[in-house]
Coordinates of C-alpha atoms in Angstrom, one line a residue:
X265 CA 54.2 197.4 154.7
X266 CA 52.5 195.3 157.6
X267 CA 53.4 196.7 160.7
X268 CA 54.7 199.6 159.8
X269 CA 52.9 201.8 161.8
X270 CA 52.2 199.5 164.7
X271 CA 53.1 201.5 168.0
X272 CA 55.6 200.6 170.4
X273 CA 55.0 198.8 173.8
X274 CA 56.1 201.9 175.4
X275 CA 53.9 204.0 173.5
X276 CA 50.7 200.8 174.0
X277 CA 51.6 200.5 177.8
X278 CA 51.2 204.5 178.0
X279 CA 48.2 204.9 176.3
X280 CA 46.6 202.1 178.0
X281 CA 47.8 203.7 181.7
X282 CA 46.7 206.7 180.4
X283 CA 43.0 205.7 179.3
X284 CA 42.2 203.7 182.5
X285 CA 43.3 206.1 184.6
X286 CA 41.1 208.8 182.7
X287 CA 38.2 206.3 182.5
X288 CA 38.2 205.9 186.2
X289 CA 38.8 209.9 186.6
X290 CA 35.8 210.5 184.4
X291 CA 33.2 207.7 186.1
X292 CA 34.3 209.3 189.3
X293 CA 33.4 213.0 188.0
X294 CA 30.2 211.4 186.5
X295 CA 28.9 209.9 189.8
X296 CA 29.9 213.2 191.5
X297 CA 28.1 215.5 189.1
X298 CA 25.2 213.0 189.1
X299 CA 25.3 213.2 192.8
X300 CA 25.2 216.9 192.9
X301 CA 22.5 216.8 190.4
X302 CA 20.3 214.9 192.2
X303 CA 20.8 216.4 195.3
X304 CA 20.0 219.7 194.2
X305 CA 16.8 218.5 192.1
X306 CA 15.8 217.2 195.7
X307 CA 16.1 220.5 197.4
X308 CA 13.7 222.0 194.4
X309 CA 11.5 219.4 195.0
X310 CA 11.5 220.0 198.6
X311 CA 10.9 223.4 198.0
X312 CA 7.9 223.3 195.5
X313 CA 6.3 220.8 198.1
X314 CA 7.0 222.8 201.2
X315 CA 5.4 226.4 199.1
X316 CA 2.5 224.2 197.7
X317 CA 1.8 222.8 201.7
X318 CA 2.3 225.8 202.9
X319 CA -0.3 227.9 200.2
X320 CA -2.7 225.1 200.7
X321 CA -2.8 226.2 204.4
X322 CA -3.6 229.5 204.0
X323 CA -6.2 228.5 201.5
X324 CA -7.7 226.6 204.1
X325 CA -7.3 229.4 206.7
X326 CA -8.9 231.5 203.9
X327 CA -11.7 229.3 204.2
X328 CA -11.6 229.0 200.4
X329 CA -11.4 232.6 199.7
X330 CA -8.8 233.0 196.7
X331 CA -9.3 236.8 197.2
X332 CA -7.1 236.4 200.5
X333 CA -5.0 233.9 199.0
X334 CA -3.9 236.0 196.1
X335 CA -3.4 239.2 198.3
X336 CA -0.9 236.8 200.3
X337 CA 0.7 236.2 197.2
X338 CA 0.9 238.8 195.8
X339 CA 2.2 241.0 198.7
X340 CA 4.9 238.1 199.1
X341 CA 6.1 237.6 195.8
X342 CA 5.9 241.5 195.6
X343 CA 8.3 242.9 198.2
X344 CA 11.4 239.6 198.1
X345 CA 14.5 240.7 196.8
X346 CA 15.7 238.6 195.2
X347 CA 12.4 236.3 194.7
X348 CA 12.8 233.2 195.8
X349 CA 10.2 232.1 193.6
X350 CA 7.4 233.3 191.3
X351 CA 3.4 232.2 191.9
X352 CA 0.5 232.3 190.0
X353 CA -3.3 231.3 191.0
X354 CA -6.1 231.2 188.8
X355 CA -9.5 229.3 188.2
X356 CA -10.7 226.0 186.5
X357 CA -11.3 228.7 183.4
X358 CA -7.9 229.9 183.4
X359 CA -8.6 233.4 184.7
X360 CA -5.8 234.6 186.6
X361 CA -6.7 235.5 189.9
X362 CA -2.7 236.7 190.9
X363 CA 0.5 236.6 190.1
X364 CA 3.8 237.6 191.1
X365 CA 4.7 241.3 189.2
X366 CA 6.3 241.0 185.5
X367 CA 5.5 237.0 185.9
X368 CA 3.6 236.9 182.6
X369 CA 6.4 238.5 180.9
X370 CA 9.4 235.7 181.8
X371 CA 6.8 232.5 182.5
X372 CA 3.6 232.2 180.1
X373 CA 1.1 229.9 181.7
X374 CA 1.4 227.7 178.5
X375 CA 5.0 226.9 179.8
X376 CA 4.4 225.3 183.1
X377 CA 3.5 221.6 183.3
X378 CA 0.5 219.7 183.7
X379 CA -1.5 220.4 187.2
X380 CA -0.9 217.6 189.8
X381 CA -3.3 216.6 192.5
X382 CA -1.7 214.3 196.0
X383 CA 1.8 214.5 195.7
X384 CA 4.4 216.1 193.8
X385 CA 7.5 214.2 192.5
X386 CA 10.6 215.0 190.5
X387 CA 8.8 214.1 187.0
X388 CA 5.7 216.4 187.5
X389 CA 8.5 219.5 188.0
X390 CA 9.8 221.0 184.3
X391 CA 13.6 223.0 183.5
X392 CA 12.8 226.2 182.2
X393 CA 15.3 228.2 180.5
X394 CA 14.3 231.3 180.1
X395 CA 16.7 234.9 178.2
X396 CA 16.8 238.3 179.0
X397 CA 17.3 240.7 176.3
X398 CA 18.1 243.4 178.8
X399 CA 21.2 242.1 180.8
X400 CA 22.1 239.6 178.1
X401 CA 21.6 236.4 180.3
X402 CA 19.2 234.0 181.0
X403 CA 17.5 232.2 184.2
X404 CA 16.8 228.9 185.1
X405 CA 13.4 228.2 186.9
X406 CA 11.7 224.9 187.9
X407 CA 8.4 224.9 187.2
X408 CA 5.3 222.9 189.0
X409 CA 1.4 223.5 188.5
X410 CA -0.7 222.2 191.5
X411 CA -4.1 221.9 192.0
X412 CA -5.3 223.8 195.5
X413 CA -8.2 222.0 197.5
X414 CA -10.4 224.9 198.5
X415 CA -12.7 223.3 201.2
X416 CA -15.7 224.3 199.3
X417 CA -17.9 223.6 196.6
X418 CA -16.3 226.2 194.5
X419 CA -14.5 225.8 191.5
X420 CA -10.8 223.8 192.0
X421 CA -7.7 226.7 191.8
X422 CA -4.6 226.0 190.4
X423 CA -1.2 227.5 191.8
X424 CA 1.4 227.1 189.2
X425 CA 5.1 227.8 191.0
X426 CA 8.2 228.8 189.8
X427 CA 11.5 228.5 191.6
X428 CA 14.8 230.3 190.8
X429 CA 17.5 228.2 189.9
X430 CA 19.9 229.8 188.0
X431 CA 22.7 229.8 191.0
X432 CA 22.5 226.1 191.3
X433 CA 22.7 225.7 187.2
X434 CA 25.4 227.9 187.2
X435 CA 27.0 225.6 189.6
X436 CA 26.7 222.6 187.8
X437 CA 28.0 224.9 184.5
X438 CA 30.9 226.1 186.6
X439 CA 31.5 222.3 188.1
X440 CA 31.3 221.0 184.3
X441 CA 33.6 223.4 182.8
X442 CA 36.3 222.7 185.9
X443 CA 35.6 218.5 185.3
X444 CA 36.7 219.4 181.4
X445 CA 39.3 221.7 182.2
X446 CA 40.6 219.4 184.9
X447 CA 40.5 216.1 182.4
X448 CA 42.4 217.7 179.6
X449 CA 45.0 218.9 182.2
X450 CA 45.0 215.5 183.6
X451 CA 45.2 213.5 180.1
X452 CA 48.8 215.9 179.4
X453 CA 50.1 214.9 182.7
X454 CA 49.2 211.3 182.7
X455 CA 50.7 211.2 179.6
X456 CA 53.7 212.6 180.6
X457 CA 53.7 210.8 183.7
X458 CA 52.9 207.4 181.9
X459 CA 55.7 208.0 179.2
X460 CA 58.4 208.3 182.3
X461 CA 56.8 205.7 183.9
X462 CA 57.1 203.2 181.1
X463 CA 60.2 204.1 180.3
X464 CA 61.7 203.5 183.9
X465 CA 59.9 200.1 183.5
X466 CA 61.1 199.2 180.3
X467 CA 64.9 200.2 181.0
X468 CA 65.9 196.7 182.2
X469 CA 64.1 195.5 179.0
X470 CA 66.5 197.6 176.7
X471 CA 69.3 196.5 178.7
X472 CA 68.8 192.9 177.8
X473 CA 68.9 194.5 174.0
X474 CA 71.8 196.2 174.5
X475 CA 73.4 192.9 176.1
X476 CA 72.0 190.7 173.2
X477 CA 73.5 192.9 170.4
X478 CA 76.9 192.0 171.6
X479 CA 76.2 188.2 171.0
X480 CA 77.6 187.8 167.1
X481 CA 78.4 184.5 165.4
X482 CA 82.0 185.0 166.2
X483 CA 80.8 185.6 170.0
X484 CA 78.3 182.9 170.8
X485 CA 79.9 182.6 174.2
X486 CA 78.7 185.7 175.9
X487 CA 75.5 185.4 177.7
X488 CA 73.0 188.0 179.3
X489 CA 74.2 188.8 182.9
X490 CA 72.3 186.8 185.5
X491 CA 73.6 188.3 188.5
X492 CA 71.9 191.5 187.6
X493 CA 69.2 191.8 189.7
X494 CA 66.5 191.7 186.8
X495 CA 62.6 191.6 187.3
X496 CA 60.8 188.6 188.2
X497 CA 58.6 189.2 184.6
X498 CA 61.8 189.5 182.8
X499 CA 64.4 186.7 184.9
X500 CA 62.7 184.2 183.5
X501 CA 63.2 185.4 179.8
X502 CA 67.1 186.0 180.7
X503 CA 67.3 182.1 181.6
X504 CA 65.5 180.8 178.5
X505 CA 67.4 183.2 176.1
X506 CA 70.3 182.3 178.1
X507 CA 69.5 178.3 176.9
X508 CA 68.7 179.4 173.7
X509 CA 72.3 180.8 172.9
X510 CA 73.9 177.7 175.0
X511 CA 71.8 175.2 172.1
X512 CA 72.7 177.6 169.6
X513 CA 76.6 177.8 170.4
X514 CA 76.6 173.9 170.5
X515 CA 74.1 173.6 167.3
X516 CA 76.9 176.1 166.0
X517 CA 80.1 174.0 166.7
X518 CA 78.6 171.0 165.6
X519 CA 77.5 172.5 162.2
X520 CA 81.0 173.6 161.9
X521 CA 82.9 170.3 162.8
X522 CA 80.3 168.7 160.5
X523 CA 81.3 170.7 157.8
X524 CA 84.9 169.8 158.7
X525 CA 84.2 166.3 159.3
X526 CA 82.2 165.8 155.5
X527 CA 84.8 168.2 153.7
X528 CA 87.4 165.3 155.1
X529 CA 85.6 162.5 154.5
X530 CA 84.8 163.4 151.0
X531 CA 88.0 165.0 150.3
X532 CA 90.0 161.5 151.2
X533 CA 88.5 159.0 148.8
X534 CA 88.2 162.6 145.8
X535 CA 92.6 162.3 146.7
X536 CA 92.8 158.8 146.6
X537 CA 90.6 159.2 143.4
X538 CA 92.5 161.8 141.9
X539 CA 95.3 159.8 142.9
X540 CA 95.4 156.5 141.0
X541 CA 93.8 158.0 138.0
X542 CA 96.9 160.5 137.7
X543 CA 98.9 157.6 138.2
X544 CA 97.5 155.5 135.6
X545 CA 97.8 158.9 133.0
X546 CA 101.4 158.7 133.5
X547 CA 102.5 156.1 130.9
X548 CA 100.8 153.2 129.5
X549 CA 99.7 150.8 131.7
X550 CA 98.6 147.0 131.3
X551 CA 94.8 145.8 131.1
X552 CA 95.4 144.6 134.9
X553 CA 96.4 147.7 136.5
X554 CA 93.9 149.7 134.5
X555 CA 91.6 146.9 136.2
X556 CA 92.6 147.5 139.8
X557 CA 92.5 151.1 139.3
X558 CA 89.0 151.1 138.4
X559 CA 88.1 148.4 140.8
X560 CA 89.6 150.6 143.5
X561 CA 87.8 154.0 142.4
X562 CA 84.7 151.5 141.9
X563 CA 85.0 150.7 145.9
X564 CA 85.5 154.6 146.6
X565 CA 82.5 155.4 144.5
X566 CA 80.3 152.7 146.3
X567 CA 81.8 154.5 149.8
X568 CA 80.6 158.1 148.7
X569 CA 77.9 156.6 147.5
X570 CA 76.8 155.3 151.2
X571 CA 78.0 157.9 152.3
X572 CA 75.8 160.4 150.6
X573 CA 72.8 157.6 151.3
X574 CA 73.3 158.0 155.0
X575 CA 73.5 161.9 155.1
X576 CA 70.5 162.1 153.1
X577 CA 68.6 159.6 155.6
X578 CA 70.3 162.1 158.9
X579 CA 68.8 165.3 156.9
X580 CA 65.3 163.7 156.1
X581 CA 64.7 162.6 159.9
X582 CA 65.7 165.5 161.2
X583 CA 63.5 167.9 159.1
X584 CA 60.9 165.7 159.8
X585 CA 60.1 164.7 155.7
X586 CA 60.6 160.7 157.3
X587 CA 57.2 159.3 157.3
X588 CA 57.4 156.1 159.9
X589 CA 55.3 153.0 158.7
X590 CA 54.7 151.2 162.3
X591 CA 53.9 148.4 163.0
X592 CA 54.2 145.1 165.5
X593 CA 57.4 142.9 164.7
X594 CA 58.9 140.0 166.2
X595 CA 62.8 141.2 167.1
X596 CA 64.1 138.0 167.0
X597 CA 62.7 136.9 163.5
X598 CA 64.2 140.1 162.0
X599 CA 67.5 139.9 163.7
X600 CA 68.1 136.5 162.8
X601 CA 67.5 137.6 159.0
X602 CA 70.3 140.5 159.9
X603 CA 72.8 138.1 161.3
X604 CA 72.4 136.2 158.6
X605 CA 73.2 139.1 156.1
X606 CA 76.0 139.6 158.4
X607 CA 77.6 136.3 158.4
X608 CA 80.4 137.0 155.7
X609 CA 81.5 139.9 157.1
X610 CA 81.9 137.5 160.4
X611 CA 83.5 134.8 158.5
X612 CA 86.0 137.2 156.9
X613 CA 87.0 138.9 160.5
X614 CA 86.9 135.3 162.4
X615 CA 84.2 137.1 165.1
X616 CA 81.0 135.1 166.2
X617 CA 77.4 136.3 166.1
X618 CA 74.9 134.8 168.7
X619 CA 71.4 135.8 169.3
X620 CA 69.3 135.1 172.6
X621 CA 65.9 136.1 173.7
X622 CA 62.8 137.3 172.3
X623 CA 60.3 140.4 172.3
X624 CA 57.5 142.1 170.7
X625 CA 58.0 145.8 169.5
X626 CA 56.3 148.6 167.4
X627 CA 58.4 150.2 164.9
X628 CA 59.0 150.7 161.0
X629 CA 60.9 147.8 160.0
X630 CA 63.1 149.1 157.4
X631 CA 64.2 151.8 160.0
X632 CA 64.6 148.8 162.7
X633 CA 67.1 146.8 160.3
X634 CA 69.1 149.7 159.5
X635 CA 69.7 150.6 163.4
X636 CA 70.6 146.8 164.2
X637 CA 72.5 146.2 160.9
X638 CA 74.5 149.6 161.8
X639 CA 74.7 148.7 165.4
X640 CA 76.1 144.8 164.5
X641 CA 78.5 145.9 161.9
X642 CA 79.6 148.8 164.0
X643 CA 80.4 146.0 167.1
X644 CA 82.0 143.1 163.9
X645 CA 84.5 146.0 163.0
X646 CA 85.8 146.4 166.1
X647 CA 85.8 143.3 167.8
X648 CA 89.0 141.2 168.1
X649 CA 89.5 137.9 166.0
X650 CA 87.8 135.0 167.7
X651 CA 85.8 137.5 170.0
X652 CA 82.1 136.9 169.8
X653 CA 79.1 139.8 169.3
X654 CA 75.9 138.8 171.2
X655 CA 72.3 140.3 170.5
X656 CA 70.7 139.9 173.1
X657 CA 66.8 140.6 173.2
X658 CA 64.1 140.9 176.4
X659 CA 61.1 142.0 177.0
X660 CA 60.6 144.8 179.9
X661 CA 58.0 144.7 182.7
X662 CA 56.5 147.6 181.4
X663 CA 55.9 146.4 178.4
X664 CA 58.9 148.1 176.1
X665 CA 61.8 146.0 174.2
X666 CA 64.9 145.8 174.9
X667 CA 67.7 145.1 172.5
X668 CA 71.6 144.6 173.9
X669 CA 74.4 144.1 171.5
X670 CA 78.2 143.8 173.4
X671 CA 81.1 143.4 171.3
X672 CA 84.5 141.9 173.0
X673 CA 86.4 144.6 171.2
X674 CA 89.1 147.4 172.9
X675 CA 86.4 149.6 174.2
X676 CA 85.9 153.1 174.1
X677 CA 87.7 155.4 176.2
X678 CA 85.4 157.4 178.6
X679 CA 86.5 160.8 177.4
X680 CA 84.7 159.9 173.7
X681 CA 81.4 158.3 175.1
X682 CA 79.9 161.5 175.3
X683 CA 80.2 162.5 171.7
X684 CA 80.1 158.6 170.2
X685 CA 76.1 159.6 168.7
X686 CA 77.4 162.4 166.8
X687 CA 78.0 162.5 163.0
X688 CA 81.7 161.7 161.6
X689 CA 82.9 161.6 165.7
X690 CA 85.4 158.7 165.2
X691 CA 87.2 157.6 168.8
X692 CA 89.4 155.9 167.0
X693 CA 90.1 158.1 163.4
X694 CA 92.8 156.2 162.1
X695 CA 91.2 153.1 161.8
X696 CA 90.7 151.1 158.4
X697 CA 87.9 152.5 156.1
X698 CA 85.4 149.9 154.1
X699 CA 83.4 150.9 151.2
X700 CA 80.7 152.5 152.9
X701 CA 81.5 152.2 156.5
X702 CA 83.7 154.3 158.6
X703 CA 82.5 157.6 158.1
X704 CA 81.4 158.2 161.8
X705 CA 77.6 157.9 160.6
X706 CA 76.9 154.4 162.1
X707 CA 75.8 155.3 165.5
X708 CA 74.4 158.9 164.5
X709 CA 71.7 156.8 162.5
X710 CA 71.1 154.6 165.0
X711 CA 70.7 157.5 167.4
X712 CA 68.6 159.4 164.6
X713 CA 66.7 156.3 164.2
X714 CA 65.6 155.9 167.8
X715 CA 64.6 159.7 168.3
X716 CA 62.1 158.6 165.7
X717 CA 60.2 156.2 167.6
X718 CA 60.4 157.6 171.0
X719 CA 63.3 155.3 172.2
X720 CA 66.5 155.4 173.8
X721 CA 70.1 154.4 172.8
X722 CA 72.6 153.7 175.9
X723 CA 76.6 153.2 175.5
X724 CA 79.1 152.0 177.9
X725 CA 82.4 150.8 177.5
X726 CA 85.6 150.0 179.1
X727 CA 88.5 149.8 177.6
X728 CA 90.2 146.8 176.7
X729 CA 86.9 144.1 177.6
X730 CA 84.5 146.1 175.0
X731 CA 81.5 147.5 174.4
X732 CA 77.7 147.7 175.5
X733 CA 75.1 149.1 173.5
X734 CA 71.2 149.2 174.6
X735 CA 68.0 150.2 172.5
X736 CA 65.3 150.4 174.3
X737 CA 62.3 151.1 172.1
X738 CA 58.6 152.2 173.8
X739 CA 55.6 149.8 174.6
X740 CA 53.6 149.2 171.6
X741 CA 50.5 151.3 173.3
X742 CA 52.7 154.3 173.8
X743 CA 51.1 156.9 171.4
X744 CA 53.9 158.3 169.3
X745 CA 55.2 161.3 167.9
X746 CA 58.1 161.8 165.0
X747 CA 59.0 164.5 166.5

């Protein structure tokens, strides 16, 4: 299962406090011991110099002699306890002319490095490790072969030198072992130490969870405290989730007054239905009123019919499966053809239909005519007799269209403006139904409609003189988005 054994952002944020903290704890120990190191290699270097100077002196006090040279030696090398060093000098044919006592047994010749002549420098010096069978241990030497300028015209001598340095490798064994020893005992309490730290940390985190398991369906009201004094990281996800629950809880109550709203609207023409059919089942009736009966479920067919056409056009545009085909029309050349679809329905309810103005838009046609014909029809049914409907068209400075229609009806009441977009909302509920119209869907496509292209539906009203409605659709070199 994916994710199954992905680890925690406790247990990540420890780990990764953890391992930069022991990173930087280990360079540190690094440069130190590579500090000491060096340092130390120094001081043999020193030393091997200073002892090769200072037998070169009394080679040349010797006048050359090695005879005097190796007595020196010997009787120096000899009598220190502990030796600081161990010496050997022979000739250009190897043959050893003295050497400090029991040499030969720990240092063969063959061990020591090449002979140097000038100056000596880390890289000409060798680590020797060398065991003793009779304590069980071992000893550490540096080793360095020099040749010795004799003065003369005698064969060269070699010195070859070997300094002690078991106490300083023992130090750096000693420092090693206490760098291990002190980053395993580090790496438990860092741990340790990280885990409480995290978890202090992440404690305003789990309060949020604890706060956002109480939120149910049946409890979309509560919210996540924001008086609590919560991080600055973690405020900002408080707000957002905050305005995430306040969309959800309205999403929520509009989903369930439009599943109120559709069970009612398709629940009154099902009963009126029902109705007459039951009514006609009771006895024999004549070829007339069988007639009406079925021209009067025919009209409540054709209004769930339009109906179902209009909530299948709302559920298209909003899971965004409406492809829009824009392109440039002339507004006034396609609302005159929607007036003139209109003009029965006019005639019928004695209201008037002018048009004035002109502009250019961008926009799907089909889509365009269904937002004006809704918007027109909308203002017809609700105007007074002998009222007038104007469309009024214009052109704005910047370039977008604007689109007025203003009935002469009794207005909306401000208390119902707010809501007058959304689907089934009906300010005034007990008013006539039409096949097809009436079902509180008019201006929710018209809204829907406009979302599409980027635009902007307006509504004012006052009560009693009528009502305003303004779409304002984008500049036609605005790039667009459906969504």
């Amino acid at each position: 299962m994916p994710g199954r054994y992905s680890l925690s952002l406790g247990a990540r944020l420890t780990l990764l406090y953890t391992a930069v903290v022991l990173i930087a704890i280990a360079l540190f120990a690094s440069f130190a011991y590579w500090q000491i190191s060096e340092r130390l290699q120094e001081n043999h270097l020193r030393f091997l110099q200073a002892k090769f100077a200072e037998q070169q002196t009394d080679l040349r006090e010797a006048q050359g002699d090695p005879r005097i040279l190796a007595k020196e030696i010997f009787e120096e090398t000899a009598e220190s306890r502990p030796r600081q060093y161990l010496a050997r000098l022979y000739d250009a044919s190897g043959h050893v002319l003295a050497e400090t006592p029991d040499m030969q047994s720990k240092l063969a010749a063959t061990l020591f490095p090449a002979p140097v002549t000038g100056s000596l420098t880390l890289n000409d010096v060798r680590r020797q490790v060398v065991f003793d069978p009779d304590d069980n241990d071992r000893d550490v030497f540096a080793l360095a072969t020099m040749r010795m300028e004799s003065g003369s015209s005698a064969q060269p001598l070699y010195m070859q030198l070997a300094v002690g340095i078991t106490g300083d490798d023992k130090l750096l064994m000693h420092f090693r072992q206490a760098l291990w020893f002190s980053f395993l005992l580090l790496a438990s309490l860092l741990l340790f130490a990280g885990r409480w730290i995290t978890a202090l940390g992440l404690r305003p985190l789990r309060q949020i969870v604890r706060a956002a398991q109480t939120i149910t369906p049946t409890r979309l009201s509560e919210r996540i405290p924001s008086t609590t004094s919560w991080p600055p990281e973690l405020r900002e996800v408080v707000t957002v989730f905050n305005a995430m629950l306040t969309r959800l809880e309205e999403a929520f109550n509009r989903l369930s007054r439009f599943s109120s709203d559709l069970a009612h609207e398709l629940r009154t023409p099902l009963n009126n239905m029902t109705g007459e059919l039951e009514v006609c089942l009771l006895r024999e009736r004549s070829d007339d009123e069988y007639r009406r009966a079925l021209l009067s479920n025919l009209d409540e067919c054709r209004r769930l019919n339009g109906l179902v056409e209009n909530l299948l056009f709302v559920a298209r545009a909003e899971s965004a499966e409406l492809a829009l085909r824009r392109e440039a029309l002339d507004a006034a050349e396609l609302c005159g053809w929607i007036i003139a679809q209109l003009e029965p329905t006019c005639l019928d309810r004695d209201v008037g239909l002018i048009q004035r103005g002109d502009a250019q838009l961008y926009a799907d046609p089909a889509l365009f005519r269904q937002a004006v014909t809704n918007l027109l029809a909308n203002a017809i049914r609700h105007s007074k007799p002998g009222s007038v409907v104007s469309i009024v068209l214009s052109q704005l400075p910047d370039g977008a269209a604007s689109i007025v229609v203003q009935d002469q009806g009794d207005g909306i009441e401000p208390e119902h403006l707010p809501y007058i977009f959304d689907r089934f909302y009906q300010a005034d509920a007990s008013r006539s139904r039409e096949s097809g119209q009436g079902t509180g869907l008019g201006l929710s496509i018209v809204k829907t409609v406009m979302t599409l292209h980027g635009g902007v539906a307006d509504i004012s009203s006052t009560p009693g003189k009528g009502t305003v409605v303004t779409l304002t659709f984008p500049a036609m070199d605005v790039h667009y988005h459906t969504r």
